[in-house]
Coordinates of C-alpha atoms in Angstrom, one line a residue:
M1 CA -10.0 -45.6 -1.4
P2 CA -6.5 -47.4 -1.4
R3 CA -4.6 -47.8 1.8
S4 CA -1.9 -44.4 2.0
I5 CA 0.6 -44.2 -0.4
Q6 CA 4.0 -45.2 0.5
S7 CA 5.9 -45.7 -2.1
T8 CA 6.6 -44.3 -5.5
Q9 CA 4.6 -46.2 -8.5
P10 CA 5.2 -46.6 -12.1
P11 CA 3.3 -44.4 -14.7
L12 CA -0.4 -45.0 -15.0
K13 CA -0.7 -46.4 -18.9
F14 CA -3.6 -45.7 -21.2
I15 CA -5.8 -48.8 -21.0
T16 CA -6.9 -49.4 -24.2
P17 CA -10.5 -50.2 -25.1
R18 CA -10.9 -53.3 -26.5
F19 CA -14.8 -53.3 -26.8
N20 CA -16.2 -57.2 -26.2
P21 CA -20.3 -57.6 -26.6
F22 CA -19.9 -61.1 -24.7
V23 CA -18.1 -59.3 -21.5
L24 CA -21.4 -56.4 -22.0
Q25 CA -23.9 -59.2 -22.3
I26 CA -22.6 -60.4 -18.9
M27 CA -23.0 -57.1 -17.4
R28 CA -26.5 -56.6 -18.5
W29 CA -27.1 -59.9 -17.3
L30 CA -26.0 -59.1 -13.7
L31 CA -27.2 -55.4 -13.8
P32 CA -30.2 -55.8 -11.8
F33 CA -27.9 -57.9 -9.0
I34 CA -25.0 -55.6 -9.2
L35 CA -27.8 -52.0 -8.5
R36 CA -29.4 -53.7 -5.8
F37 CA -26.4 -55.5 -4.3
R38 CA -23.0 -53.3 -5.5
T39 CA -21.3 -53.0 -1.9
R40 CA -23.1 -55.0 0.5
P41 CA -24.5 -57.9 -0.3
W42 CA -26.7 -58.3 3.2
L43 CA -28.0 -55.0 3.3
P44 CA -31.2 -53.5 1.6
A45 CA -29.5 -50.7 0.6
G46 CA -29.1 -51.0 -3.5
I47 CA -31.2 -49.3 -6.3
V48 CA -34.7 -51.1 -6.9
H49 CA -36.4 -49.4 -9.4
I50 CA -35.1 -47.0 -12.3
E51 CA -37.6 -44.7 -14.3
G52 CA -36.8 -43.4 -17.6
K53 CA -38.6 -39.8 -18.8
N54 CA -38.4 -39.2 -22.6
A55 CA -36.6 -42.6 -23.2
E56 CA -38.2 -42.1 -27.0
I57 CA -36.0 -39.6 -28.0
L58 CA -33.0 -41.8 -27.1
A59 CA -34.6 -44.3 -29.2
K60 CA -35.6 -42.3 -32.1
L61 CA -31.7 -41.0 -32.0
Y62 CA -30.1 -44.5 -31.8
Q63 CA -32.2 -45.2 -34.8
Q64 CA -31.1 -42.3 -36.9
F65 CA -27.2 -42.8 -35.6
Q66 CA -27.5 -46.6 -36.9
A67 CA -28.8 -45.2 -40.3
D68 CA -25.6 -43.2 -40.2
E69 CA -27.5 -40.1 -40.6
I70 CA -26.2 -38.6 -37.3
R71 CA -23.5 -38.5 -34.7
F72 CA -24.5 -38.3 -30.7
L73 CA -22.7 -37.6 -27.1
I74 CA -24.5 -38.3 -24.4
A75 CA -24.2 -35.8 -21.6
F76 CA -25.3 -37.2 -18.5
R77 CA -25.6 -35.9 -15.0
H78 CA -23.1 -37.3 -12.0
P79 CA -24.6 -37.0 -8.5
E80 CA -23.5 -40.4 -7.5
V81 CA -20.9 -43.3 -8.0
E82 CA -24.1 -45.3 -9.2
D83 CA -24.7 -43.1 -12.3
P84 CA -22.8 -45.4 -15.0
L85 CA -25.1 -48.3 -13.8
C86 CA -28.4 -46.4 -14.1
M87 CA -27.0 -45.4 -17.5
L88 CA -26.5 -48.7 -18.7
Y89 CA -29.8 -49.7 -17.5
L90 CA -31.5 -46.7 -19.3
L91 CA -30.0 -48.4 -22.7
S92 CA -29.9 -52.0 -21.8
R93 CA -33.7 -51.9 -21.2
I94 CA -35.2 -48.8 -21.1
V95 CA -34.7 -47.8 -24.5
P96 CA -35.1 -51.1 -26.3
R97 CA -38.3 -51.5 -24.4
V98 CA -39.9 -48.1 -25.3
A99 CA -38.4 -48.5 -29.3
R100 CA -40.5 -51.8 -29.2
Q101 CA -43.5 -50.3 -28.0
Q102 CA -43.3 -47.2 -30.5
G103 CA -42.4 -49.5 -33.4
I104 CA -38.9 -48.3 -33.7
V105 CA -36.0 -51.2 -35.2
L106 CA -33.1 -50.7 -33.3
Q107 CA -29.8 -53.1 -34.0
H108 CA -28.3 -54.7 -30.8
P109 CA -26.4 -54.0 -28.8
V110 CA -28.2 -50.2 -27.9
H111 CA -25.4 -49.1 -25.8
S112 CA -22.7 -46.3 -25.9
Y113 CA -19.0 -45.9 -25.3
F114 CA -18.1 -43.9 -22.2
V115 CA -15.5 -41.9 -20.8
Y116 CA -14.1 -42.8 -17.1
D117 CA -11.6 -41.4 -14.5
R118 CA -8.1 -43.3 -14.9
G119 CA -7.9 -43.0 -11.3
M120 CA -11.2 -45.3 -10.4
T121 CA -8.5 -48.1 -11.3
V122 CA -6.2 -47.2 -8.8
W123 CA -9.1 -46.9 -6.1
T124 CA -10.8 -49.8 -6.9
G125 CA -8.4 -52.2 -8.6
K126 CA -7.1 -53.3 -11.8
W127 CA -9.9 -55.5 -12.5
L128 CA -11.9 -52.6 -13.4
G129 CA -9.8 -51.4 -15.9
W130 CA -10.7 -55.2 -17.7
L131 CA -13.8 -54.9 -17.4
F132 CA -14.4 -50.9 -18.7
S133 CA -12.1 -52.0 -21.4
R134 CA -14.0 -54.7 -22.4
I135 CA -17.6 -52.7 -22.5
G136 CA -16.6 -49.3 -24.1
G137 CA -14.8 -47.3 -21.9
V138 CA -11.8 -45.2 -22.5
P139 CA -9.9 -43.7 -19.5
I140 CA -8.6 -40.3 -18.8
H141 CA -6.1 -38.9 -16.8
R142 CA -8.8 -36.1 -15.1
G143 CA -6.4 -33.8 -13.6
R144 CA -4.0 -33.5 -16.7
R145 CA -4.0 -30.6 -18.4
L146 CA -4.3 -32.5 -21.9
D147 CA -3.9 -36.5 -22.1
R148 CA -4.0 -36.4 -25.9
Q149 CA -4.3 -40.4 -26.2
A150 CA -7.5 -40.3 -24.1
I151 CA -8.6 -37.7 -26.3
Q152 CA -7.6 -39.2 -29.5
T153 CA -9.6 -42.2 -28.8
A154 CA -12.4 -40.6 -27.5
R155 CA -12.2 -38.0 -30.6
E156 CA -11.7 -40.8 -32.9
L157 CA -14.7 -42.9 -31.3
F158 CA -17.3 -39.9 -31.4
V159 CA -16.4 -39.7 -35.2
N160 CA -16.1 -43.5 -36.3
G161 CA -17.3 -45.5 -33.6
K162 CA -20.2 -48.1 -34.1
L163 CA -21.6 -46.6 -30.6
P164 CA -22.5 -43.7 -29.7
I165 CA -20.4 -42.2 -26.3
A166 CA -21.2 -40.8 -23.4
V167 CA -19.2 -38.2 -20.9
A168 CA -20.3 -36.9 -17.7
P169 CA -19.5 -32.8 -18.1
E170 CA -19.4 -32.3 -14.5
G171 CA -16.0 -34.4 -14.4
G172 CA -16.9 -36.3 -11.2
N173 CA -20.0 -36.9 -8.5
N174 CA -20.7 -33.4 -6.3
G175 CA -23.3 -36.0 -4.0
H176 CA -26.3 -33.4 -4.9
S177 CA -29.4 -34.5 -6.8
G178 CA -30.3 -31.4 -6.7
I179 CA -27.3 -29.3 -7.7
V180 CA -25.2 -29.1 -11.0
S181 CA -21.7 -28.7 -10.4
P182 CA -20.1 -26.1 -13.4
L183 CA -19.4 -27.8 -16.2
E184 CA -15.9 -28.7 -18.0
P185 CA -15.4 -27.3 -21.6
G186 CA -14.7 -30.9 -23.0
V187 CA -17.9 -32.1 -24.1
A188 CA -18.1 -28.9 -26.1
Q189 CA -15.1 -29.1 -27.4
M190 CA -15.5 -32.5 -28.4
G191 CA -18.9 -31.7 -30.1
F192 CA -17.1 -29.3 -32.2
W193 CA -14.2 -31.2 -33.4
C194 CA -16.8 -33.7 -34.1
V195 CA -18.2 -31.4 -36.6
E196 CA -15.0 -30.6 -37.9
D197 CA -13.9 -33.9 -38.6
L198 CA -16.6 -34.8 -40.1
H199 CA -16.4 -32.0 -42.6
K200 CA -13.0 -32.8 -43.5
A201 CA -14.3 -36.2 -44.4
N202 CA -16.8 -35.3 -46.5
R203 CA -19.6 -36.8 -44.4
S204 CA -23.1 -35.3 -43.9
E205 CA -24.0 -36.5 -40.4
T206 CA -25.5 -34.0 -37.8
V207 CA -24.0 -34.1 -34.8
F208 CA -25.9 -33.9 -31.3
I209 CA -25.2 -33.3 -27.4
V210 CA -28.1 -35.0 -25.6
P211 CA -28.3 -33.9 -21.8
V212 CA -29.5 -36.4 -19.7
G213 CA -30.6 -35.8 -15.8
I214 CA -29.9 -38.3 -13.0
Q215 CA -31.8 -38.2 -9.6
Y216 CA -32.0 -40.2 -6.7
S217 CA -34.4 -40.8 -4.0
Y218 CA -35.4 -43.3 -1.1
A219 CA -37.7 -45.7 -1.5
Q220 CA -38.9 -45.2 2.3
Q221 CA -38.1 -42.1 3.8
P222 CA -35.0 -42.9 6.0
W223 CA -35.3 -40.3 8.8
S224 CA -34.3 -43.2 11.8
K225 CA -30.6 -44.2 9.6
I226 CA -30.3 -40.5 9.3
D227 CA -30.8 -40.0 13.1
W228 CA -27.7 -43.1 13.3
L229 CA -25.6 -41.6 10.8
L230 CA -25.9 -38.2 12.7
S231 CA -25.4 -39.5 15.8
K232 CA -22.1 -42.0 15.0
L233 CA -20.7 -38.8 13.5
E234 CA -21.7 -36.3 16.6
A235 CA -19.8 -39.6 18.4
D236 CA -16.7 -39.9 16.0
S237 CA -16.2 -36.0 16.4
G238 CA -16.6 -35.4 19.9
L239 CA -19.9 -33.9 20.2
P240 CA -22.3 -34.9 22.9
L241 CA -25.0 -37.4 21.4
Q242 CA -28.4 -36.2 20.7
E243 CA -30.9 -38.9 20.5
I244 CA -34.4 -38.1 19.6
D245 CA -37.5 -39.8 19.1
V246 CA -38.2 -39.6 15.5
S247 CA -41.6 -40.5 15.2
A248 CA -42.9 -38.5 18.2
S249 CA -41.2 -34.9 16.9
P250 CA -43.7 -32.9 15.2
N251 CA -40.9 -31.0 13.2
Q252 CA -38.2 -33.6 12.8
S253 CA -36.7 -32.0 9.7
E254 CA -36.2 -28.8 11.8
I255 CA -34.6 -31.0 14.5
Y256 CA -32.2 -32.5 11.4
Y257 CA -31.7 -29.4 10.6
Q258 CA -30.1 -27.9 13.6
R259 CA -28.1 -31.1 14.4
I260 CA -26.5 -30.5 10.7
C261 CA -25.5 -27.0 11.3
R262 CA -24.5 -27.7 15.3
L263 CA -22.2 -30.5 13.4
G264 CA -21.0 -28.4 10.6
E265 CA -20.2 -25.6 12.7
Y266 CA -18.1 -27.8 15.4
L267 CA -15.8 -29.6 12.5
I268 CA -15.2 -26.2 10.2
T269 CA -14.2 -24.7 14.0
E270 CA -11.9 -27.8 14.7
M271 CA -10.5 -27.8 11.3
E272 CA -9.7 -23.8 11.5
E273 CA -7.8 -24.1 14.5
F274 CA -6.0 -27.2 12.9
Y275 CA -4.8 -25.3 10.1
R276 CA -3.8 -22.3 12.0
R277 CA -2.3 -23.6 14.4
F278 CA 0.1 -26.6 12.3
Y279 CA 0.0 -25.3 9.1
H280 CA 0.1 -21.3 9.8
Q281 CA -2.9 -20.4 8.0
D282 CA -4.4 -16.8 8.8
I283 CA -8.2 -18.0 9.5
P284 CA -10.4 -15.4 10.9
K285 CA -12.1 -16.3 14.0
T286 CA -15.0 -14.1 12.9
I287 CA -16.8 -13.4 9.8
D288 CA -19.3 -10.6 9.5
S289 CA -23.1 -11.9 8.8
T290 CA -26.3 -11.2 9.9
N291 CA -27.0 -14.9 8.6
F292 CA -26.1 -17.9 10.4
N293 CA -26.6 -19.8 7.2
Q294 CA -24.4 -18.0 5.2
A295 CA -21.8 -17.4 7.6
L296 CA -21.2 -20.9 7.8
I297 CA -21.1 -21.5 4.0
D298 CA -18.7 -18.5 4.0
R299 CA -16.4 -20.3 6.6
L300 CA -16.8 -23.1 4.7
H301 CA -15.7 -21.5 1.8
H302 CA -13.1 -19.9 3.7
L303 CA -11.4 -23.0 5.1
M304 CA -12.2 -24.9 1.5
D305 CA -9.8 -22.4 -0.1
T306 CA -6.9 -22.8 2.8
A307 CA -6.8 -26.2 2.6
L308 CA -6.0 -26.0 -1.2
K309 CA -4.0 -23.3 -0.8
V310 CA -1.7 -25.5 1.7
A311 CA -1.7 -28.5 -1.1
E312 CA -0.7 -25.7 -3.6
Q313 CA 2.3 -24.2 -1.9
Y314 CA 3.9 -27.9 -1.5
F315 CA 3.2 -28.3 -5.2
G316 CA 4.2 -25.1 -6.1
I317 CA 0.9 -24.0 -8.0
Q318 CA -0.9 -20.9 -7.8
P319 CA -4.2 -20.6 -7.3
Q320 CA -6.2 -20.8 -10.4
G321 CA -10.0 -21.0 -11.2
N322 CA -12.8 -22.6 -9.3
F323 CA -12.7 -25.0 -6.6
I324 CA -13.3 -27.8 -8.8
D325 CA -10.3 -26.7 -11.1
R326 CA -7.7 -26.2 -8.6
C327 CA -8.2 -29.7 -7.2
R328 CA -8.0 -30.7 -10.9
R329 CA -4.9 -29.3 -11.1
L330 CA -3.6 -31.0 -7.4
E331 CA -4.7 -34.3 -8.5
E332 CA -2.0 -33.7 -11.9
A333 CA 0.8 -32.9 -9.5
G334 CA 0.2 -35.3 -7.1
W335 CA 0.1 -37.9 -9.6
N336 CA 3.2 -36.7 -11.4
Y337 CA 4.8 -37.0 -7.8
I338 CA 3.6 -40.6 -7.5
Y339 CA 3.1 -42.6 -10.7
R340 CA 6.7 -41.1 -12.1
E341 CA 6.7 -41.5 -15.8
D342 CA 10.5 -40.2 -15.4
L343 CA 12.0 -43.0 -13.7
P344 CA 11.6 -45.5 -16.4
D345 CA 12.2 -48.6 -14.0
I346 CA 11.8 -48.1 -10.4
D347 CA 13.2 -51.5 -9.6
A348 CA 16.2 -50.5 -10.8
L349 CA 16.7 -47.8 -8.8
P350 CA 19.8 -47.5 -6.0
P351 CA 18.5 -47.7 -2.4
F352 CA 19.5 -44.3 -1.8
K353 CA 17.3 -42.7 -4.8
R354 CA 14.4 -45.1 -4.7
G355 CA 14.2 -44.1 -0.9
L356 CA 13.9 -40.7 -2.1
A357 CA 11.5 -41.1 -4.8
D358 CA 9.5 -43.4 -1.9
W359 CA 9.6 -40.5 0.3
I360 CA 8.4 -38.1 -2.3
A361 CA 5.6 -40.2 -3.1
E362 CA 4.2 -40.6 0.5
E363 CA 4.5 -36.5 1.0
A364 CA 2.3 -36.0 -2.1
D365 CA -0.6 -38.6 -1.0
L366 CA -0.7 -36.9 2.6
R367 CA -0.8 -33.3 0.9
M368 CA -3.7 -34.6 -1.7
R369 CA -5.5 -35.4 0.9
H370 CA -6.3 -31.5 1.6
M371 CA -7.6 -31.6 -2.0
R372 CA -9.7 -35.0 -1.1
L373 CA -11.3 -33.2 1.5
V374 CA -12.5 -29.9 -0.3
E375 CA -13.5 -32.4 -3.5
S376 CA -16.6 -33.6 -0.9
F377 CA -17.7 -30.0 -0.5
V378 CA -17.9 -28.2 -3.8
A379 CA -21.4 -27.8 -4.6
V380 CA -22.7 -26.9 -0.7
N381 CA -24.6 -24.2 -0.5
S382 CA -26.3 -22.5 2.1
T383 CA -30.0 -22.8 0.7
Y384 CA -29.7 -26.7 -0.3
I385 CA -32.0 -27.9 2.5
Q386 CA -34.1 -25.2 3.5
E387 CA -35.2 -25.3 -0.2
Q388 CA -36.4 -28.3 -0.1
P389 CA -35.9 -30.1 3.5
T390 CA -36.3 -33.8 1.7
A391 CA -35.5 -36.8 3.5
E392 CA -33.2 -37.0 0.1
R393 CA -31.4 -33.9 1.1
F394 CA -30.6 -34.3 4.4
A395 CA -28.9 -37.7 3.8
E396 CA -26.8 -36.2 1.0
T397 CA -25.7 -33.8 3.5
T398 CA -25.0 -36.0 6.2
L399 CA -23.2 -38.4 4.0
L400 CA -20.8 -36.0 2.8
M401 CA -19.7 -35.1 6.3
F402 CA -19.3 -39.0 7.1
D403 CA -16.8 -39.0 3.6
M404 CA -14.8 -36.1 5.6
L405 CA -14.7 -37.4 8.8
S406 CA -13.6 -41.2 7.5
R407 CA -11.1 -39.5 5.1
I408 CA -9.4 -38.0 8.4
K409 CA -9.8 -40.7 11.4
D410 CA -9.2 -43.6 8.7
T411 CA -6.3 -45.3 6.9
T412 CA -8.6 -46.5 4.3
F413 CA -11.7 -44.7 3.2
P414 CA -14.8 -47.5 3.8
G415 CA -17.2 -47.0 2.0
R416 CA -21.0 -44.8 2.7
P417 CA -23.2 -46.7 5.2
R418 CA -26.5 -47.1 2.9
L419 CA -29.4 -45.6 4.6
G420 CA -32.0 -47.7 2.6
W421 CA -33.4 -48.9 -0.6
K422 CA -33.4 -46.3 -3.6
E423 CA -35.0 -45.0 -6.8
A424 CA -33.5 -43.3 -9.6
Q425 CA -35.0 -41.4 -12.3
I426 CA -33.1 -40.7 -16.0
T427 CA -34.3 -37.7 -17.8
V428 CA -33.6 -37.3 -21.1
G429 CA -33.6 -33.7 -22.3
E430 CA -33.7 -31.9 -25.9
P431 CA -30.4 -32.8 -28.1
I432 CA -28.7 -29.7 -28.8
S433 CA -27.5 -29.4 -32.4
V434 CA -23.6 -28.7 -32.2
T435 CA -23.6 -28.5 -36.4
E436 CA -26.0 -25.7 -36.5
R437 CA -23.8 -23.8 -34.1
W438 CA -20.3 -24.7 -36.4
K439 CA -22.1 -23.7 -39.4
N440 CA -22.3 -19.9 -38.3
L441 CA -18.6 -20.0 -36.5
S442 CA -15.7 -18.6 -38.4
S443 CA -12.0 -20.3 -37.9
D444 CA -10.9 -17.6 -35.5
R445 CA -9.6 -19.5 -32.4
H446 CA -11.2 -16.7 -30.6
A447 CA -14.6 -17.5 -31.8
V448 CA -14.7 -21.4 -31.4
R449 CA -13.7 -20.3 -27.9
Q450 CA -16.2 -18.2 -27.4
A451 CA -19.0 -20.9 -28.9
V452 CA -17.4 -23.7 -27.0
S453 CA -18.1 -21.6 -23.8
I454 CA -21.4 -20.8 -25.1
L455 CA -22.5 -24.3 -25.8
T456 CA -20.9 -25.7 -22.3
N457 CA -23.2 -22.7 -20.7
D458 CA -26.5 -23.9 -22.7
L459 CA -25.8 -27.8 -21.9
Q460 CA -25.3 -26.9 -17.9
V461 CA -28.8 -24.5 -18.2
A462 CA -30.2 -27.5 -19.8
L463 CA -29.2 -30.1 -17.3
E464 CA -30.3 -28.3 -14.7
K465 CA -33.8 -27.7 -16.2
L466 CA -34.1 -31.3 -15.8
L467 CA -34.0 -31.2 -12.2
G468 CA -36.9 -32.3 -10.5

């Protein structure tokens, strides 16, 4: 995450895909090292093993694709930032290996175009845009209602590209391997567009959407690291430390759960008072509920709603949709204030107008921080840990609280602490035929919208079934 934005910026231009097989090959050579040591080469905390289930499904689909029989889109889960790297490993190593084992002949490279958030180059640096453009990336303004150039490029590649295309239908990572966030309708819409474009071109390929699930686990349960991280968060927030002897505790999961609830309640209480006092928001001090966990989640959701309203009031936006929808609209509004498309030459502005533009950009960045806090908790519910009190779920929840505190106390958003070596399981689901659905579809706009909605829901169910 970059430092606070204190001046207006030029528009974020579209980064044209310039696929380069040589750059892709270099990435493939470096991939095992990147997976292990992506951010901190000196820490034992990367991904050491990736398992692919049902990879033969993708192998057969690639064979049909290369024979011009089908077009397909890979709709993959997006719980963590490492997901694209795991997908690259799946396509570059696991699928070719399975294809060889089953006697399926594939042309190289076995790869895909992919859609990524244009904001990633803001947070990481311009070098990422250069790299992604060379390995098949299509940037999209995640918050824009209609990023025409990105959509048209992705649509063209879906129909005519030499490779399939991959998209994360959740739109962003939610930090939960065991929860699928509500899907955005773009993937289903792209599927119907592809069928329509093929029909207009008198082409007979069948169009599929392939659900792919990704889940992470730790090679060794990191209870001691979770204890360390909780202690750090308790200290940073002002709570007294509660050190425990993990090895001697007969019920360590219950102790950690109590600590997470205690820390969560404290942070929520502090943030509620923050918004009452400084943003004059009406937040109830008590919520009627006989269930402590549910009361805590109700307070969290009310707090998230309040944080979004503070930002929405500044940008003049009416609250519409779920938390994710509202975050996307606020991101669009904030970027419009910071990356000024209405100012063709920022450096040519007189000092007075430049000062006003910088003022607006800095304030927009501050207001967007309310939205960034909410983004971390869009998938949190009252039963996630209790359903499966695993080290992975404790770690995920604790890391989300780390994200929140880091965004508040640091001028830069530091990288997450790594709690140990991780393993990934990638599961390929059964392909969903979009062509079959299109055959029974009328040209009525309402019918098309309904078909997109049904397909989106069916894809959501398919992804949820892939959770272990």
